[in-house]
C-alpha atoms as a PDB file:
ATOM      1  CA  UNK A   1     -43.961  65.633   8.229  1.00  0.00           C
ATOM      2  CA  UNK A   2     -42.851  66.579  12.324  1.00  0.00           C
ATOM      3  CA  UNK A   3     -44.251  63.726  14.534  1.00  0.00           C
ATOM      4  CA  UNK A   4     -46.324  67.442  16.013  1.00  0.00           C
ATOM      5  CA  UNK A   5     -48.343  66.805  12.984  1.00  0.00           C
ATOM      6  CA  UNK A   6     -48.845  63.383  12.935  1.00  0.00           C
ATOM      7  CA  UNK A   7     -49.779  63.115  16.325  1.00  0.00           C
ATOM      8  CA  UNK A   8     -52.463  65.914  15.439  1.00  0.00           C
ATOM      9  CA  UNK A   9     -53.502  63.935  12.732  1.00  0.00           C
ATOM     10  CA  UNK A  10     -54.116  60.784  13.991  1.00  0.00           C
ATOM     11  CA  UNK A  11     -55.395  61.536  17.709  1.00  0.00           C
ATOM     12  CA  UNK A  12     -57.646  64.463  16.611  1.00  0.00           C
ATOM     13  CA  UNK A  13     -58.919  64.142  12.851  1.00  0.00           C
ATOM     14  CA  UNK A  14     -58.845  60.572  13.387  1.00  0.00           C
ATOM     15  CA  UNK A  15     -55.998  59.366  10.684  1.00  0.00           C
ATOM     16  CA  UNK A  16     -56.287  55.745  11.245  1.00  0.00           C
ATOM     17  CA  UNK A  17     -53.957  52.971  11.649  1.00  0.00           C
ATOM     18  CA  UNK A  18     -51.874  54.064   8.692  1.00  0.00           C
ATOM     19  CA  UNK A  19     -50.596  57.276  10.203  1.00  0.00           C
ATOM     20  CA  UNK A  20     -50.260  56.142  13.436  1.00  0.00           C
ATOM     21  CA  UNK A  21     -47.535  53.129  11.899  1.00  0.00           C
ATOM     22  CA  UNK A  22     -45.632  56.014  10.002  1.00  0.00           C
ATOM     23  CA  UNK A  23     -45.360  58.094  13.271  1.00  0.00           C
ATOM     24  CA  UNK A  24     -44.071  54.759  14.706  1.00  0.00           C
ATOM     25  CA  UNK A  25     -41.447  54.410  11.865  1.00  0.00           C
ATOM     26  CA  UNK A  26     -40.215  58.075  12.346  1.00  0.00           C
ATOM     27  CA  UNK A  27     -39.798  58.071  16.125  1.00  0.00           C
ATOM     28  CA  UNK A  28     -37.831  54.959  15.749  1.00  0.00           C
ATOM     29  CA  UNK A  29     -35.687  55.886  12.834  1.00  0.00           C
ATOM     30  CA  UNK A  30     -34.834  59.236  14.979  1.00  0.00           C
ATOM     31  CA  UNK A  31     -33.769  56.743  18.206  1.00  0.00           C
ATOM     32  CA  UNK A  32     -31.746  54.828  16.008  1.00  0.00           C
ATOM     33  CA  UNK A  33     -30.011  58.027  14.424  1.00  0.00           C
ATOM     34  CA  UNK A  34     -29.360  59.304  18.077  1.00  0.00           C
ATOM     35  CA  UNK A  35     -28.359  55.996  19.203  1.00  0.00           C
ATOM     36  CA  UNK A  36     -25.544  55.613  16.532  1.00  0.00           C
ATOM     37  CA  UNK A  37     -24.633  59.113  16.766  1.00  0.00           C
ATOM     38  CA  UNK A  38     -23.497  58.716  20.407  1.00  0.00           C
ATOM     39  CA  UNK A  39     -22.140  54.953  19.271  1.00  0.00           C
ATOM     40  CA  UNK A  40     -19.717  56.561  17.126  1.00  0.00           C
ATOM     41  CA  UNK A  41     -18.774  59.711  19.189  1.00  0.00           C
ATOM     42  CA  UNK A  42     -18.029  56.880  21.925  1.00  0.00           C
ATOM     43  CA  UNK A  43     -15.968  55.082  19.419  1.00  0.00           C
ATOM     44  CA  UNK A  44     -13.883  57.801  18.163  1.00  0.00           C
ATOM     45  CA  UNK A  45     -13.112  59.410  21.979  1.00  0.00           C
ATOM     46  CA  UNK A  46     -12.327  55.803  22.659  1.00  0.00           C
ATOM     47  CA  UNK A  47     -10.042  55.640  19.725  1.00  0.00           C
ATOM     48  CA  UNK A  48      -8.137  58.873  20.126  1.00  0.00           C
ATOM     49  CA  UNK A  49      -8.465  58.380  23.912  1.00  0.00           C
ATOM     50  CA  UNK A  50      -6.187  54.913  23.209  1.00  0.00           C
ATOM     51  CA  UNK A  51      -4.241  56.637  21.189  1.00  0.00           C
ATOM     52  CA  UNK A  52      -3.051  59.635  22.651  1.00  0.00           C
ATOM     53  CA  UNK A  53      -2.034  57.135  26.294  1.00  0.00           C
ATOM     54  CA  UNK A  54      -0.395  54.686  23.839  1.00  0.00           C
ATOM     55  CA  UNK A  55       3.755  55.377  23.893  1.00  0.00           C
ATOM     56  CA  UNK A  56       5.501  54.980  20.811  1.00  0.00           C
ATOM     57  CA  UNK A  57       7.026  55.963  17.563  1.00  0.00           C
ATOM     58  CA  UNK A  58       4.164  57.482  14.938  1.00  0.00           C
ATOM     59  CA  UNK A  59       6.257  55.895  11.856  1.00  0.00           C
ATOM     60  CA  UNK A  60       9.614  54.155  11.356  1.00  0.00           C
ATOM     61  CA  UNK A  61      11.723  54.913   7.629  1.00  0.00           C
ATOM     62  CA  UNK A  62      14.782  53.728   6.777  1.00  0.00           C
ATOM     63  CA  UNK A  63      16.686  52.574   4.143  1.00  0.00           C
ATOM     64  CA  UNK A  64      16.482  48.394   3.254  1.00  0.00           C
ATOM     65  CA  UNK A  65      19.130  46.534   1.383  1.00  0.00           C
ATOM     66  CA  UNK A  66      18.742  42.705   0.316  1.00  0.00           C
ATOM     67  CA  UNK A  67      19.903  39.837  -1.874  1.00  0.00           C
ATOM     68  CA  UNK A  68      17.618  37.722  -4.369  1.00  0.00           C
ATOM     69  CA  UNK A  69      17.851  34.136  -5.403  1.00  0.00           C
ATOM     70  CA  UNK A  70      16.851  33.897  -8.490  1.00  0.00           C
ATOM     71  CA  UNK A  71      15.256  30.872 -10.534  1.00  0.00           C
ATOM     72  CA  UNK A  72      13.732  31.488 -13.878  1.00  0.00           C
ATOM     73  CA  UNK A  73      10.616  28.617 -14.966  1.00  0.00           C
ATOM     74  CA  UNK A  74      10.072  28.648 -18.607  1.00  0.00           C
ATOM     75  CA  UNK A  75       9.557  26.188 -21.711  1.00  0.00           C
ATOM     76  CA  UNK A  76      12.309  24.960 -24.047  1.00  0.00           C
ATOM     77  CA  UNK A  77      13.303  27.905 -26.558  1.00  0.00           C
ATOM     78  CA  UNK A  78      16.374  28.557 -28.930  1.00  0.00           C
ATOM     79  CA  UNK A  79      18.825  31.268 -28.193  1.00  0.00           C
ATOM     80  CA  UNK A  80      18.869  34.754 -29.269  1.00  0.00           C
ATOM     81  CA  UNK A  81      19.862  35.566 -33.186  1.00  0.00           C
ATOM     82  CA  UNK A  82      18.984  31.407 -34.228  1.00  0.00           C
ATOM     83  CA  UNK A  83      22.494  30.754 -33.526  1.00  0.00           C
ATOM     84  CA  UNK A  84      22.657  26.868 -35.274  1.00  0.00           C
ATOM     85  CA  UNK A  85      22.756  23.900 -33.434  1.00  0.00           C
ATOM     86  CA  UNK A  86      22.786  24.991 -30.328  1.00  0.00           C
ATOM     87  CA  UNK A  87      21.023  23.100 -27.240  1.00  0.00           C
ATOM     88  CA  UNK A  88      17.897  24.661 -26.136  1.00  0.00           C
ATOM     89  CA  UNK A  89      17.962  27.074 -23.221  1.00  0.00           C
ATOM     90  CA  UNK A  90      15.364  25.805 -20.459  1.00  0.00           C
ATOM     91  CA  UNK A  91      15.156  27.550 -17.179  1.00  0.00           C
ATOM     92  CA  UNK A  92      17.539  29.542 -15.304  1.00  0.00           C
ATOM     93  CA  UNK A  93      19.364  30.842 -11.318  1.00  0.00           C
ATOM     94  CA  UNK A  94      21.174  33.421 -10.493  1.00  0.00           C
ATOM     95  CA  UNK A  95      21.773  36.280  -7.862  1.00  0.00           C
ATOM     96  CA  UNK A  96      20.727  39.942  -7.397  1.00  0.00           C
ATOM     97  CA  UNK A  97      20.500  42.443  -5.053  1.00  0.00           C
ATOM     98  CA  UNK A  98      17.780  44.956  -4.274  1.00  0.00           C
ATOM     99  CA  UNK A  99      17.574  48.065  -2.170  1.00  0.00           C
ATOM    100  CA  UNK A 100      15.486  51.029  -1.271  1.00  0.00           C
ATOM    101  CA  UNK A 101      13.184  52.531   1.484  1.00  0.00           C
ATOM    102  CA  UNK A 102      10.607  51.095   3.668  1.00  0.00           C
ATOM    103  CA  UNK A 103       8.497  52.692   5.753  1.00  0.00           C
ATOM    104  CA  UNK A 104       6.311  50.695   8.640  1.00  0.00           C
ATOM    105  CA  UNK A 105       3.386  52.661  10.756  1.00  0.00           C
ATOM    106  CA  UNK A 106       2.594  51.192  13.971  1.00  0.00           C
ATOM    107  CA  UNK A 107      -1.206  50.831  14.615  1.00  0.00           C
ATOM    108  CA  UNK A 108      -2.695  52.705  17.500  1.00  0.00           C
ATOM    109  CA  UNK A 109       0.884  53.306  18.414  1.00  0.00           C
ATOM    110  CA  UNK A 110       0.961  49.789  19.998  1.00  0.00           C
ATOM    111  CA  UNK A 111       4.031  48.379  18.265  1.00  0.00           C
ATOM    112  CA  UNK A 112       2.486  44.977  17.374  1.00  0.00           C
ATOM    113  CA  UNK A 113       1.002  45.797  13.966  1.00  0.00           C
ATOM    114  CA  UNK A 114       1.906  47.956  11.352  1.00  0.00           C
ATOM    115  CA  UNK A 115       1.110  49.057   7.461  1.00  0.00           C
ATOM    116  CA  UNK A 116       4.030  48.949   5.588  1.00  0.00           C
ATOM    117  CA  UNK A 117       5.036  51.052   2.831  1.00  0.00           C
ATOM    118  CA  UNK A 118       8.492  50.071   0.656  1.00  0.00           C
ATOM    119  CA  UNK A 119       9.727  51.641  -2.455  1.00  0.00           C
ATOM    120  CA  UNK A 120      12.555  48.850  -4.041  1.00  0.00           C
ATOM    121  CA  UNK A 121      15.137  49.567  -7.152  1.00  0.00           C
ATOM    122  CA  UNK A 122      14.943  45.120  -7.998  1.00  0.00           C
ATOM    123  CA  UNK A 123      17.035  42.637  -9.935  1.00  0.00           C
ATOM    124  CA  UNK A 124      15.655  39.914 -11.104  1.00  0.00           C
ATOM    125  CA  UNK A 125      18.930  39.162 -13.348  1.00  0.00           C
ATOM    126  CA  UNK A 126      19.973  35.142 -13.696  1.00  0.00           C
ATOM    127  CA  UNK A 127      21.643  33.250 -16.379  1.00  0.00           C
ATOM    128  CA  UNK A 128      19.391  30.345 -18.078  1.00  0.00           C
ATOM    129  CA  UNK A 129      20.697  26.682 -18.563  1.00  0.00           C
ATOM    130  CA  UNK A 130      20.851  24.474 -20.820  1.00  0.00           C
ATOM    131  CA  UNK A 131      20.426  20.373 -21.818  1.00  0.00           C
ATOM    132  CA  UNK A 132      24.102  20.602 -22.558  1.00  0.00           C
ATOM    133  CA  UNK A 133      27.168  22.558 -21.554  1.00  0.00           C
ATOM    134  CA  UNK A 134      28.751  22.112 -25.037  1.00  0.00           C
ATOM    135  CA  UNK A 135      27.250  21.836 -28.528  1.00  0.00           C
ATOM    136  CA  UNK A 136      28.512  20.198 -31.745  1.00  0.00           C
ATOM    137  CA  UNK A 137      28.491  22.271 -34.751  1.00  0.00           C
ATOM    138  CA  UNK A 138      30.003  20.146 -36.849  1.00  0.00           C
ATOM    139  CA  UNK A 139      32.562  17.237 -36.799  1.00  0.00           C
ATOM    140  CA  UNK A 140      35.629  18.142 -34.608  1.00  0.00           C
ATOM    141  CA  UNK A 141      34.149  21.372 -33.470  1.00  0.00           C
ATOM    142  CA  UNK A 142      33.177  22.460 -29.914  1.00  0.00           C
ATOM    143  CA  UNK A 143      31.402  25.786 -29.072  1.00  0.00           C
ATOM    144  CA  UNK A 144      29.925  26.678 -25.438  1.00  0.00           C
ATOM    145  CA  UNK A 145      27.389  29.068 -25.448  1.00  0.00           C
ATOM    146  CA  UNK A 146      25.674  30.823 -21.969  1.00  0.00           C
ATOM    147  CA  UNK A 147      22.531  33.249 -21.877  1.00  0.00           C
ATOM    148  CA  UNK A 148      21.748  35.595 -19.126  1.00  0.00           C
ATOM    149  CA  UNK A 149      18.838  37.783 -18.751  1.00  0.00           C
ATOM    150  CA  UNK A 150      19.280  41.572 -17.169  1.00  0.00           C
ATOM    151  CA  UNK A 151      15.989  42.542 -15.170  1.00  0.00           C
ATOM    152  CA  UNK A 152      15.845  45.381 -13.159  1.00  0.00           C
ATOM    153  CA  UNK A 153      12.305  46.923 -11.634  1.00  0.00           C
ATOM    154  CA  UNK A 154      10.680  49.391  -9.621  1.00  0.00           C
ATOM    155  CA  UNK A 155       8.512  48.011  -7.048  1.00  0.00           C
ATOM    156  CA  UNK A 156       5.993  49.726  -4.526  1.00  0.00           C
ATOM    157  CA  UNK A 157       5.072  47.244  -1.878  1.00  0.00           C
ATOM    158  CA  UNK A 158       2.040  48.060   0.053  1.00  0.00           C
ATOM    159  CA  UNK A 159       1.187  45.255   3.457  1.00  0.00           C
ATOM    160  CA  UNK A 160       0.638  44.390   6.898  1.00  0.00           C
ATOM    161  CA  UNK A 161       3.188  43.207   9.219  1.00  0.00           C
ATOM    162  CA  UNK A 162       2.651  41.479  12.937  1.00  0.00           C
ATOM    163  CA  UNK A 163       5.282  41.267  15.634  1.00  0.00           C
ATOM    164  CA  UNK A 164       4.592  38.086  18.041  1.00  0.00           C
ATOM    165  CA  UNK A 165       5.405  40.581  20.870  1.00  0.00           C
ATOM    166  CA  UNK A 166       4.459  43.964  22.021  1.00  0.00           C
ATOM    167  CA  UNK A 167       6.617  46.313  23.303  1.00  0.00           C
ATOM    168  CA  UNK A 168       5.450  49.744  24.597  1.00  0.00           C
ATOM    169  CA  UNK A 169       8.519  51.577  23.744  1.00  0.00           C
ATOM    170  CA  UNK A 170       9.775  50.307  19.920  1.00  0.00           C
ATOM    171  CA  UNK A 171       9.040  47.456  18.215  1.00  0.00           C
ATOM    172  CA  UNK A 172      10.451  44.364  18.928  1.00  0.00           C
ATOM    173  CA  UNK A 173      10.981  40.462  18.993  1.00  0.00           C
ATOM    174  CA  UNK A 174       9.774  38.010  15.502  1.00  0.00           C
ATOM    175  CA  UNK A 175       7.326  39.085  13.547  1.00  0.00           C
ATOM    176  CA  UNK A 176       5.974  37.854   9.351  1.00  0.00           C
ATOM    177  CA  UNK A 177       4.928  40.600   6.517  1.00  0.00           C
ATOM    178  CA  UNK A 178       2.743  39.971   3.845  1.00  0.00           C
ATOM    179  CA  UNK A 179       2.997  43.231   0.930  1.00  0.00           C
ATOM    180  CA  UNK A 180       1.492  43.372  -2.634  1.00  0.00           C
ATOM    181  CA  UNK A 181       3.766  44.278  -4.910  1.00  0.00           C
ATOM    182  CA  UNK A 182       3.573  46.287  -8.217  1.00  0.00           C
ATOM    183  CA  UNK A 183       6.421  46.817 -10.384  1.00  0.00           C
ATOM    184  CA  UNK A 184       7.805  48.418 -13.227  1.00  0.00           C
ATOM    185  CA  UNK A 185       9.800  47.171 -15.558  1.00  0.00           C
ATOM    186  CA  UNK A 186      13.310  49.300 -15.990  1.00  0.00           C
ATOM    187  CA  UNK A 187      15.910  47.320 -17.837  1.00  0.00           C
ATOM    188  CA  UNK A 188      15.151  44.117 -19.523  1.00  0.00           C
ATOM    189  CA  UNK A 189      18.360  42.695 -21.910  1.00  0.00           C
ATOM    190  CA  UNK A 190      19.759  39.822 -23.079  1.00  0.00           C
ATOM    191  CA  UNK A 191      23.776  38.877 -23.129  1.00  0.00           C
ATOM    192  CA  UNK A 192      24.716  36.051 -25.201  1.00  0.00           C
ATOM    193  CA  UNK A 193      28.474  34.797 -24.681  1.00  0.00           C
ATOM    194  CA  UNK A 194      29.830  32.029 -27.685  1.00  0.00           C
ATOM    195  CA  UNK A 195      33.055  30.523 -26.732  1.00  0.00           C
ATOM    196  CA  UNK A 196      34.717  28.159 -30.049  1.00  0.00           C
ATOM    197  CA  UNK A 197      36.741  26.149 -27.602  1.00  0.00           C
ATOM    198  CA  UNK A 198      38.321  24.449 -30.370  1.00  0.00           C
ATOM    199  CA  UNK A 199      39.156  27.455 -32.058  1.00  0.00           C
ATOM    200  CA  UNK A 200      40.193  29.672 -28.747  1.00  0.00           C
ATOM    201  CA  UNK A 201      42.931  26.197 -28.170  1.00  0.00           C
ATOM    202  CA  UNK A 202      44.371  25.095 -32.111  1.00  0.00           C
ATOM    203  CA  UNK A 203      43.436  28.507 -34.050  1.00  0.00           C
ATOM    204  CA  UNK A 204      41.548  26.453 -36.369  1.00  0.00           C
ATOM    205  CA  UNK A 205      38.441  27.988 -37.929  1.00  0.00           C
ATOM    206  CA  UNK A 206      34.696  27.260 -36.818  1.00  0.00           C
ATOM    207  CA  UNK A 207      31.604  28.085 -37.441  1.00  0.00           C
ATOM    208  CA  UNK A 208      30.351  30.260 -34.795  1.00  0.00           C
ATOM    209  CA  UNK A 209      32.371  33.592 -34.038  1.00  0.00           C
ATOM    210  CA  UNK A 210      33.699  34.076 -30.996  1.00  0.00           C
ATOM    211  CA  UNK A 211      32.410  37.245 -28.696  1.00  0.00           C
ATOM    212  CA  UNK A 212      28.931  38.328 -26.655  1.00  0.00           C
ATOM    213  CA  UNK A 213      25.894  40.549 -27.567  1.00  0.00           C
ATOM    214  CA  UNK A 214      23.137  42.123 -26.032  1.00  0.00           C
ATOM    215  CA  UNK A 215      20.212  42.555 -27.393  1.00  0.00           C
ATOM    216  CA  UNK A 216      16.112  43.661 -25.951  1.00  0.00           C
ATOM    217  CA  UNK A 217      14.077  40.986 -24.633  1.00  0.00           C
ATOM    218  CA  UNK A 218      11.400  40.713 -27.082  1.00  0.00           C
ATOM    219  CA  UNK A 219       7.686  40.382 -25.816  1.00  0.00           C
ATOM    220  CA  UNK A 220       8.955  41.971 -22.176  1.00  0.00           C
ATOM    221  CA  UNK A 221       6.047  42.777 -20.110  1.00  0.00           C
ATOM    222  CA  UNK A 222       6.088  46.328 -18.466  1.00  0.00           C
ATOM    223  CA  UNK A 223       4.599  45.494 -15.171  1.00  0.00           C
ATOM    224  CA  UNK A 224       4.794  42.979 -12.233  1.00  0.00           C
ATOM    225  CA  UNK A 225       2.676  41.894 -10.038  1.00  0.00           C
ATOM    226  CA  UNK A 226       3.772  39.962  -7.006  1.00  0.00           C
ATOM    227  CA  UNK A 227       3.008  38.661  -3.498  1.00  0.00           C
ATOM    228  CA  UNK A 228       5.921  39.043  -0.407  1.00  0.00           C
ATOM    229  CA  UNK A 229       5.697  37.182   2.448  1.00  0.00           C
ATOM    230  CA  UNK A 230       8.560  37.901   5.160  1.00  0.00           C
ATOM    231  CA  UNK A 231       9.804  36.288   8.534  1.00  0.00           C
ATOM    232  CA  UNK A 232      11.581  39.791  10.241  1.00  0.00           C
ATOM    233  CA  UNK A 233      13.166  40.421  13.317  1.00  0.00           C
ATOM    234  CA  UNK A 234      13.291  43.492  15.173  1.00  0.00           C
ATOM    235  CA  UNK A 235      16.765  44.508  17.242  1.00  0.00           C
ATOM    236  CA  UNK A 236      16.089  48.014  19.002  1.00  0.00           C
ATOM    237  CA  UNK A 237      19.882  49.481  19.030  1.00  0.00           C
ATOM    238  CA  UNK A 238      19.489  52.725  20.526  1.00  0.00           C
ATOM    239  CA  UNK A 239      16.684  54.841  21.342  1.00  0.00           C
ATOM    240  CA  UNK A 240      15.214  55.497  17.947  1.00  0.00           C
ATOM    241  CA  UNK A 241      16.860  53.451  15.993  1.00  0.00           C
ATOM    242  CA  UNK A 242      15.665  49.623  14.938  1.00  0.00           C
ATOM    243  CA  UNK A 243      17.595  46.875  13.245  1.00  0.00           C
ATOM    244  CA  UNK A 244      15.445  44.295  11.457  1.00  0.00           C
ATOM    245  CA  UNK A 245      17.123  41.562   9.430  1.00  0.00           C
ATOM    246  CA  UNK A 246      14.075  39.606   7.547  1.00  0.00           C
ATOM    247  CA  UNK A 247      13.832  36.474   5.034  1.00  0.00           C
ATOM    248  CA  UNK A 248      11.026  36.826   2.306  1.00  0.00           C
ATOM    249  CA  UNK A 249      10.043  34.764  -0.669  1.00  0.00           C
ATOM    250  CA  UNK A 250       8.703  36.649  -3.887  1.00  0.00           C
ATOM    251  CA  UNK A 251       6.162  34.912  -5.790  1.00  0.00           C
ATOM    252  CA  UNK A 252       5.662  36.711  -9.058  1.00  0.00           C
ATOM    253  CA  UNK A 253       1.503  36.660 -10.677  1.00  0.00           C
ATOM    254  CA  UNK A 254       2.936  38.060 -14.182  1.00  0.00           C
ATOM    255  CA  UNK A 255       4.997  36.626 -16.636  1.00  0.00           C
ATOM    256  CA  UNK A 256       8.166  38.253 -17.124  1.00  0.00           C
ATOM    257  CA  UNK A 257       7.275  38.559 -20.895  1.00  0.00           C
ATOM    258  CA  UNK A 258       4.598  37.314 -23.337  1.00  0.00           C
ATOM    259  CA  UNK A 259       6.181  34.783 -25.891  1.00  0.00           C
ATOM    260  CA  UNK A 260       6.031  31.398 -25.948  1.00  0.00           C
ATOM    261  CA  UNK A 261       8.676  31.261 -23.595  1.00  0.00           C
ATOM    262  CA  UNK A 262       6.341  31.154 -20.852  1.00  0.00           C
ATOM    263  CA  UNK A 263       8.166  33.106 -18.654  1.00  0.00           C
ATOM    264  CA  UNK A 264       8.296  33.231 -14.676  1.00  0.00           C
ATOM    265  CA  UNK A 265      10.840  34.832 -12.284  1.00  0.00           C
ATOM    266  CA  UNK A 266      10.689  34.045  -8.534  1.00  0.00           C
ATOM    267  CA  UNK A 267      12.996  34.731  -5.632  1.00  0.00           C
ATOM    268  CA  UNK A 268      13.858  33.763  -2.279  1.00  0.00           C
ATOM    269  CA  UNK A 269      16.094  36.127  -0.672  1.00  0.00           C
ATOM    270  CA  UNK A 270      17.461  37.953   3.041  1.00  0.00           C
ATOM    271  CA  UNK A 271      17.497  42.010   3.678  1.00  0.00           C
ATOM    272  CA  UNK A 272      18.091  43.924   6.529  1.00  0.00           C
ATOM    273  CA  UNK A 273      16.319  46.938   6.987  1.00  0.00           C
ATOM    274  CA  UNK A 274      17.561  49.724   9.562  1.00  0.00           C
ATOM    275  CA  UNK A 275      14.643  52.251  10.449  1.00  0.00           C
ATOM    276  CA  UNK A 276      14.742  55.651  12.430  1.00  0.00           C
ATOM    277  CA  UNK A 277      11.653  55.991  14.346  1.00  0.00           C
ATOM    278  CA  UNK A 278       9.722  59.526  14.325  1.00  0.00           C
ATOM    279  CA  UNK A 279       7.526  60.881  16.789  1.00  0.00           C
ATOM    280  CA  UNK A 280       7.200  61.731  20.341  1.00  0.00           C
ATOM    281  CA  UNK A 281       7.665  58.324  22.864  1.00  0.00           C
END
């Protein structure tokens, strides 16, 4: 109904207090509708206004390298193939390394914020411990025994970083980085290494044969889900290019497998990143 016809209907058949409050309803819903229709226009020239003065780089990709340490939290269990009398493995640490490419966006241009964007090839490999370095088999008979764990994943990590400082040109100065992180599982194996030291010295048979194996994890889960939180630093080196050594910790919300190992892998570790920036300055 056009407030034309309301008006008619109310000031010259008489339509009562009824119409006249719906013709109040409409005119004001068609204010408001005009009102946030400018609103938004103003926001959005603002917007590209801000961003078309702002100087700077529309994205930043490079390639990232970096090196994990490793600890492994899990509940007493025996070692692969039951091997007899041997301590229970508890734990683990170890190194890996990690690279790939990350890609950061700067926000308006402005060089303080950015979404970040980083595909990693990951290692989570370690090698457990034990109560024990040596275990008795029997009377005068020593065998050592170590289990590591190969992990490899594929992570996308999807965050938010913010630089302390803002530089109009490149970005710049300290900054921290928070990124989700979902992964896939790639490689997941176990290498068992026995060592008779009794029979490696006299000859002398034992009970355990000396050698390694590697056999699957069993239960291995086939994704990861983790948080990343970074302390970076950005080094401008040239014109377009950026340096940014960083130090992260990687907190992992899924158990590496689902047994009654009870499973979890975390990392602290240090990567350097070096970025190209792309667009016009």
């Amino acid at each position: 109904m056009s407030l034309q016809k309301i008006n008619e209907n109310t000031f010259v058949t008489g339509g009562g207090y009824e119409r006249f409050t719906i013709m109040k309803n409409i005119a004001w819903i068609s204010n408001w509708l005009k009102v946030s229709i400018f609103a938004a226009f103003g926001v959005l020239f603002s917007a590209n206004s801000l961003w078309a003065q702002s100087s700077g780089p529309s994205l930043l990709i490079g390639p990232i390298v970096g090196y994990n340490g490793v600890t492994y939290n899990t509940n007493a269990f025996g070692p692969p193939n039951s091997l007899p009398e041997f301590d229970n493995i508890i734990n683990g640490i170890g190194g890996a390394q990690y690279a790939g490419i990350s890609v950061i966006w700067p926000i308006l241009k402005m060089n303080q914020n950015f979404f970040v964007v980083e595909a990693l090839y990951d290692s989570k490999s370690a090698s457990f411990t034990s109560d024990a370095n040596y275990t008795s088999f029997k009377p005068g008979t020593l065998s050592h025994a170590s289990l590591s764990a190969s992990l490899t994943y594929l992570f996308l990590n999807l965050g938010y970083k913010h630089n302390f400082f803002r530089d109009s040109v490149l970005p710049t100065g300290f900054g921290i980085q928070l990124c989700v992180s979902l992964g896939k599982t790639i490689t997941s194996k176990f290498t068992t290494v026995v060592l008779d030291t009794e029979n490696f010295s006299t000859g002398s048979t034992g009970p355990v044969q000396n050698g390694s194996s590697v056999t699957n994890i069993d239960g291995i889960n086939a994704f990861q889900f983790d948080l990343r939180f970074e302390l970076t630093y950005d080094i401008p080196l040239a014109q377009r290019w950026i340096l940014t050594p960083s130090v992260g910790y990687d907190s992992h919300f899924t158990k590496v497998d689902s047994t009654s190992r009870n499973w979890w892998a975390s990392s602290a570790y240090g990567a350097i990143a070096l970025r190209y920036a792309i667009g016009s300055f």
